[in-house]
Amino acid sequence: MDREKKCEWKRHRVQALWALLSNSYLIGFFQGKIYQGKIKNLCVPGLNCYSCPGALGACPIGAMQAVIGNWNFKFAFYVSGFLMFVGALMGRFVCGWLCPFGLIQDLLHKIPFPKKIGSFRGDKLLRKMKYVILAVFVILLPMFVVDILGQGLPYFCKLICPAGTLEGGMPLVLMNQSMRSALGGLYAWKNLLLVLTIVVSILIYRPFCKYICPLGAIYSVFNPISVFRYKVDQEKCTGCGVCAKVCKMQVNPVKNANSLECIRCGLCKKSCPVHAIGEVKLKDEGVRHQAEKV
């Protein structure tokens, strides 16, 4: 158990450091203003709200919605290329190590509660919902429901995203009088979703990542083929089942070491008593390809 805790806190330190670096425009929190410098044109790999007063970069999901139905094809290709590059390199490692909202959910789940919920009836079906949200709110609505200039709205950010409410909406409203006077039903709806996400995060490990997050949906597709991925040495594996028991995403690494739900947290690797779980090395890939040719 000590090894698991050390692994968790090491990951949390990396998450916290990355969150600080991504949101290091600290003066924005005091002024209630969004950073508008040139760096803001670049995307960060995790779900980090563009409207967060401290954010130096753009959220790739927000950027995709902004340009997917727009004439600015160059930027659209940049966002798509960025997502494919990061996904092909790391897969959902981003979710486990580089997403600020992932860290928030991790810490919320550490709050004591008499009965935590692991898996439940309908869990697997609900996990498919993030792909529906990606298709409908991130791609189809911004692409086809547009204004006279041919620009779509960021529907996921506007109607759903609790990370945007927490990181962007609330700080801006607190520090900006003009925004407070313009609050309405939509802001109340977004805060309701945020409260529900916080409560459920105490009971269920990373519910937003499991069921809602469209960025996780994109990266998950790359999990089986990304450069950084896991492998299980079947000769070492004893089938004890420890790795499956410690996985908070309910993945069994022995059956599928690179499941679409795996966030590469490393708990399975650290908990394995015979060290049968490791990362795929590039040299191993080279050997495999040579063997396939022969």
Tab-separated table of N, CA, C and O in Angstrom, residues 119-128 211:
chain	number	residue	atom	x	y	z
A	119	SER	N	-17.463	-0.061	-9.673
A	119	SER	CA	-18.256	-0.310	-10.870
A	119	SER	C	-19.726	-0.489	-10.480
A	119	SER	O	-20.045	-0.796	-9.338
A	120	PHE	N	-20.621	-0.280	-11.419
A	120	PHE	CA	-22.044	-0.434	-11.158
A	120	PHE	C	-22.739	-0.780	-12.471
A	120	PHE	O	-22.156	-0.650	-13.555
A	121	ARG	N	-23.982	-1.200	-12.381
A	121	ARG	CA	-24.739	-1.553	-13.576
A	121	ARG	C	-24.916	-0.311	-14.454
A	121	ARG	O	-25.348	0.735	-13.999
A	122	GLY	N	-24.553	-0.442	-15.701
A	122	GLY	CA	-24.650	0.676	-16.617
A	122	GLY	C	-23.353	1.460	-16.758
A	122	GLY	O	-23.275	2.388	-17.567
A	123	ASP	N	-22.329	1.103	-15.964
A	123	ASP	CA	-21.052	1.824	-16.001
A	123	ASP	C	-20.414	1.768	-17.397
A	123	ASP	O	-19.985	2.790	-17.943
A	124	LYS	N	-20.355	0.589	-17.977
A	124	LYS	CA	-19.714	0.436	-19.293
A	124	LYS	C	-20.462	1.206	-20.376
A	124	LYS	O	-19.843	1.796	-21.264
A	125	LEU	N	-21.787	1.217	-20.279
A	125	LEU	CA	-22.584	1.957	-21.261
A	125	LEU	C	-22.361	3.465	-21.096
A	125	LEU	O	-22.221	4.190	-22.086
A	126	LEU	N	-22.311	3.926	-19.852
A	126	LEU	CA	-22.097	5.344	-19.593
A	126	LEU	C	-20.746	5.816	-20.127
A	126	LEU	O	-20.595	6.967	-20.527
A	127	ARG	N	-19.752	4.943	-20.126
A	127	ARG	CA	-18.418	5.331	-20.592
A	127	ARG	C	-18.401	5.652	-22.090
A	127	ARG	O	-17.512	6.339	-22.573
A	128	LYS	N	-19.395	5.168	-22.795
A	128	LYS	CA	-19.490	5.486	-24.226
A	128	LYS	C	-20.060	6.887	-24.458
A	128	LYS	O	-19.975	7.426	-25.566
A	211	TYR	N	-16.945	9.412	-18.101
A	211	TYR	CA	-18.226	9.488	-18.785
A	211	TYR	C	-18.434	10.722	-19.675
A	211	TYR	O	-19.271	10.680	-20.576
